[in-house]
PDB file of C-alpha atoms in Angstrom:
ATOM      1  CA  GLN A   1       0.000   0.000   0.000  1.00 87.00           C
ATOM      2  CA  VAL A   2       1.038   3.581  -0.547  1.00 94.00           C
ATOM      3  CA  GLN A   3      -0.122   6.794   1.076  1.00 96.00           C
ATOM      4  CA  LEU A   4      -0.102  10.006  -0.942  1.00 98.00           C
ATOM      5  CA  VAL A   5      -0.060  13.602   0.253  1.00 97.00           C
ATOM      6  CA  GLU A   6      -0.366  16.531  -2.147  1.00 97.00           C
ATOM      7  CA  SER A   7       0.826  20.052  -1.464  1.00 97.00           C
ATOM      8  CA  GLY A   8       1.481  23.293  -3.293  1.00 98.00           C
ATOM      9  CA  GLY A   9      -2.008  24.394  -4.239  1.00 97.00           C
ATOM     10  CA  GLY A  10      -3.219  27.939  -3.813  1.00 97.00           C
ATOM     11  CA  LEU A  11      -4.622  31.035  -5.445  1.00 98.00           C
ATOM     12  CA  VAL A  12      -2.883  32.426  -8.515  1.00 98.00           C
ATOM     13  CA  GLN A  13      -3.723  34.949 -11.203  1.00 98.00           C
ATOM     14  CA  ALA A  14      -4.339  33.886 -14.757  1.00 98.00           C
ATOM     15  CA  GLY A  15      -1.035  33.479 -16.558  1.00 98.00           C
ATOM     16  CA  GLY A  16       0.739  32.529 -13.371  1.00 98.00           C
ATOM     17  CA  SER A  17       2.328  29.267 -12.349  1.00 98.00           C
ATOM     18  CA  LEU A  18       2.246  26.741  -9.535  1.00 98.00           C
ATOM     19  CA  ARG A  19       4.080  23.551  -8.746  1.00 98.00           C
ATOM     20  CA  LEU A  20       2.227  20.784  -6.994  1.00 98.00           C
ATOM     21  CA  SER A  21       4.001  18.027  -5.135  1.00 98.00           C
ATOM     22  CA  CYS A  22       2.796  14.604  -4.145  1.00 98.00           C
ATOM     23  CA  THR A  23       4.846  12.664  -1.627  1.00 98.00           C
ATOM     24  CA  ALA A  24       4.394   8.946  -1.169  1.00 97.00           C
ATOM     25  CA  SER A  25       5.038   6.726   1.803  1.00 93.00           C
ATOM     26  CA  GLY A  26       4.447   3.161   2.823  1.00 86.00           C
ATOM     27  CA  SER A  27       5.707   1.301  -0.193  1.00 80.00           C
ATOM     28  CA  THR A  28       8.373   1.271  -2.884  1.00 92.00           C
ATOM     29  CA  PHE A  29       7.591   4.419  -4.839  1.00 95.00           C
ATOM     30  CA  SER A  30       9.420   3.365  -7.978  1.00 95.00           C
ATOM     31  CA  THR A  31       7.050   0.437  -8.524  1.00 95.00           C
ATOM     32  CA  TYR A  32       4.140   2.824  -9.069  1.00 96.00           C
ATOM     33  CA  ALA A  33       3.095   4.706 -12.143  1.00 97.00           C
ATOM     34  CA  MET A  34       1.677   8.051 -11.087  1.00 98.00           C
ATOM     35  CA  GLY A  35      -1.162  10.144 -12.384  1.00 98.00           C
ATOM     36  CA  TRP A  36      -2.546  13.603 -11.810  1.00 98.00           C
ATOM     37  CA  PHE A  37      -6.266  14.263 -12.007  1.00 98.00           C
ATOM     38  CA  ARG A  38      -8.470  17.224 -11.244  1.00 98.00           C
ATOM     39  CA  GLN A  39     -12.064  17.856 -10.360  1.00 98.00           C
ATOM     40  CA  ALA A  40     -13.859  21.153 -10.704  1.00 96.00           C
ATOM     41  CA  PRO A  41     -17.122  21.853  -8.845  1.00 92.00           C
ATOM     42  CA  GLY A  42     -20.035  20.069 -10.466  1.00 94.00           C
ATOM     43  CA  LYS A  43     -17.787  18.216 -12.898  1.00 96.00           C
ATOM     44  CA  GLU A  44     -16.392  14.727 -13.195  1.00 96.00           C
ATOM     45  CA  ARG A  45     -12.827  13.988 -12.188  1.00 96.00           C
ATOM     46  CA  GLU A  46     -10.656  14.347 -15.276  1.00 97.00           C
ATOM     47  CA  PHE A  47      -7.278  13.100 -16.337  1.00 98.00           C
ATOM     48  CA  VAL A  48      -4.451  15.632 -16.340  1.00 98.00           C
ATOM     49  CA  GLY A  49      -1.359  13.551 -16.979  1.00 98.00           C
ATOM     50  CA  THR A  50       0.641  10.508 -16.066  1.00 98.00           C
ATOM     51  CA  ILE A  51       4.260   9.475 -15.653  1.00 98.00           C
ATOM     52  CA  SER A  52       5.897   6.086 -15.846  1.00 97.00           C
ATOM     53  CA  ARG A  53       7.764   4.441 -13.004  1.00 96.00           C
ATOM     54  CA  SER A  54      11.146   5.626 -14.214  1.00 95.00           C
ATOM     55  CA  GLY A  55       9.897   9.027 -15.290  1.00 94.00           C
ATOM     56  CA  GLY A  56      10.899   8.346 -18.853  1.00 94.00           C
ATOM     57  CA  LYS A  57       7.389   8.506 -20.293  1.00 96.00           C
ATOM     58  CA  THR A  58       4.699  11.087 -19.734  1.00 97.00           C
ATOM     59  CA  SER A  59       1.359  11.782 -21.304  1.00 97.00           C
ATOM     60  CA  TYR A  60      -1.037  14.694 -20.915  1.00 98.00           C
ATOM     61  CA  ALA A  61      -4.583  15.704 -21.536  1.00 98.00           C
ATOM     62  CA  ASP A  62      -4.942  17.958 -24.565  1.00 98.00           C
ATOM     63  CA  SER A  63      -6.229  20.745 -22.349  1.00 97.00           C
ATOM     64  CA  VAL A  64      -2.912  21.016 -20.481  1.00 98.00           C
ATOM     65  CA  LYS A  65      -0.406  19.860 -23.077  1.00 98.00           C
ATOM     66  CA  GLY A  66       2.392  22.373 -23.483  1.00 97.00           C
ATOM     67  CA  ARG A  67       1.546  24.112 -20.202  1.00 98.00           C
ATOM     68  CA  PHE A  68       1.840  21.379 -17.582  1.00 98.00           C
ATOM     69  CA  THR A  69       4.808  19.107 -16.940  1.00 98.00           C
ATOM     70  CA  ILE A  70       4.935  16.026 -14.736  1.00 98.00           C
ATOM     71  CA  SER A  71       8.198  14.844 -13.247  1.00 98.00           C
ATOM     72  CA  ARG A  72       9.236  12.583 -10.421  1.00 98.00           C
ATOM     73  CA  ASP A  73      12.138  12.069  -8.062  1.00 97.00           C
ATOM     74  CA  ASN A  74      12.144   8.467  -6.938  1.00 97.00           C
ATOM     75  CA  ALA A  75      14.847   9.171  -4.373  1.00 96.00           C
ATOM     76  CA  LYS A  76      12.481  11.621  -2.689  1.00 97.00           C
ATOM     77  CA  ASN A  77       9.315   9.558  -3.257  1.00 97.00           C
ATOM     78  CA  THR A  78       7.765  12.584  -4.887  1.00 98.00           C
ATOM     79  CA  VAL A  79       5.975  13.399  -8.105  1.00 98.00           C
ATOM     80  CA  TYR A  80       5.516  16.963  -9.308  1.00 98.00           C
ATOM     81  CA  LEU A  81       3.062  18.814 -11.489  1.00 98.00           C
ATOM     82  CA  GLN A  82       4.502  22.054 -12.833  1.00 98.00           C
ATOM     83  CA  MET A  83       1.713  24.250 -14.135  1.00 98.00           C
ATOM     84  CA  LEU A  84       2.449  27.272 -16.320  1.00 98.00           C
ATOM     85  CA  SER A  85       0.228  29.794 -18.073  1.00 98.00           C
ATOM     86  CA  LEU A  86      -2.649  28.949 -15.784  1.00 98.00           C
ATOM     87  CA  LYS A  87      -6.179  29.721 -16.880  1.00 98.00           C
ATOM     88  CA  PRO A  88      -9.362  30.185 -14.846  1.00 97.00           C
ATOM     89  CA  GLU A  89     -10.621  26.904 -16.287  1.00 97.00           C
ATOM     90  CA  ASP A  90      -7.728  25.131 -14.548  1.00 98.00           C
ATOM     91  CA  THR A  91      -9.425  25.851 -11.225  1.00 98.00           C
ATOM     92  CA  ALA A  92     -10.064  22.524  -9.505  1.00 98.00           C
ATOM     93  CA  VAL A  93      -9.006  20.201  -6.750  1.00 98.00           C
ATOM     94  CA  TYR A  94      -5.940  18.378  -7.986  1.00 98.00           C
ATOM     95  CA  TYR A  95      -5.283  14.794  -6.985  1.00 98.00           C
ATOM     96  CA  CYS A  96      -2.320  12.530  -7.422  1.00 98.00           C
ATOM     97  CA  ALA A  97      -2.881   8.821  -7.794  1.00 98.00           C
ATOM     98  CA  ALA A  98      -0.783   5.682  -7.946  1.00 97.00           C
ATOM     99  CA  ARG A  99      -1.100   2.349  -9.623  1.00 96.00           C
ATOM    100  CA  LEU A 100       1.306  -0.539  -9.861  1.00 93.00           C
ATOM    101  CA  LEU A 101       3.643  -0.790 -12.815  1.00 86.00           C
ATOM    102  CA  ILE A 102       1.849   0.631 -15.837  1.00 87.00           C
ATOM    103  CA  THR A 103       0.453   4.079 -16.539  1.00 87.00           C
ATOM    104  CA  ALA A 104      -3.223   4.620 -17.319  1.00 89.00           C
ATOM    105  CA  GLN A 105      -5.495   7.531 -18.111  1.00 93.00           C
ATOM    106  CA  ALA A 106      -8.700   6.289 -16.495  1.00 93.00           C
ATOM    107  CA  ALA A 107      -9.174   7.224 -12.860  1.00 94.00           C
ATOM    108  CA  ALA A 108     -10.789   3.855 -12.179  1.00 94.00           C
ATOM    109  CA  ASN A 109      -7.445   2.171 -12.882  1.00 94.00           C
ATOM    110  CA  TYR A 110      -5.724   3.867  -9.950  1.00 96.00           C
ATOM    111  CA  ASN A 111      -5.761   2.199  -6.573  1.00 94.00           C
ATOM    112  CA  TYR A 112      -4.370   4.916  -4.336  1.00 97.00           C
ATOM    113  CA  TRP A 113      -5.291   8.561  -4.077  1.00 98.00           C
ATOM    114  CA  GLY A 114      -4.187  11.610  -2.172  1.00 98.00           C
ATOM    115  CA  GLN A 115      -6.594  13.943  -0.420  1.00 97.00           C
ATOM    116  CA  GLY A 116      -6.318  16.631  -3.067  1.00 98.00           C
ATOM    117  CA  THR A 117      -5.081  20.207  -3.118  1.00 98.00           C
ATOM    118  CA  GLN A 118      -7.109  23.197  -4.281  1.00 98.00           C
ATOM    119  CA  VAL A 119      -5.884  25.295  -7.180  1.00 98.00           C
ATOM    120  CA  THR A 120      -7.778  28.493  -7.886  1.00 98.00           C
ATOM    121  CA  VAL A 121      -6.932  30.674 -10.869  1.00 98.00           C
ATOM    122  CA  SER A 122      -8.423  34.148 -10.866  1.00 97.00           C
ATOM    123  CA  SER A 123      -9.106  36.083 -14.046  1.00 93.00           C
TER     124      SER A 123
END
């Protein structure tokens, strides 16, 4: 099992940037593919991006491609979501998630979730 804790959310103006962190504990971090998801009020949870166990492969939702970057530091048991050029429509609770071995884009494929961190982008 793995426990996940996100941090780094906050309020930022449109065009600004934030970096979210997700720190894992309880298991061997490098055996988990990691994903970032977000959920805005009244909307379904949506895929943001994912990163492979080694960090060598990433994939992103079209809505964030070119603005968001996922990275990980397995020595620190941490995955990051760097968000640039933020837009009001990026406002949501952001969650990190873990699943064994292989990346996936569907939230249902992830077994472990953090508690979420709020990101609010003002116009």
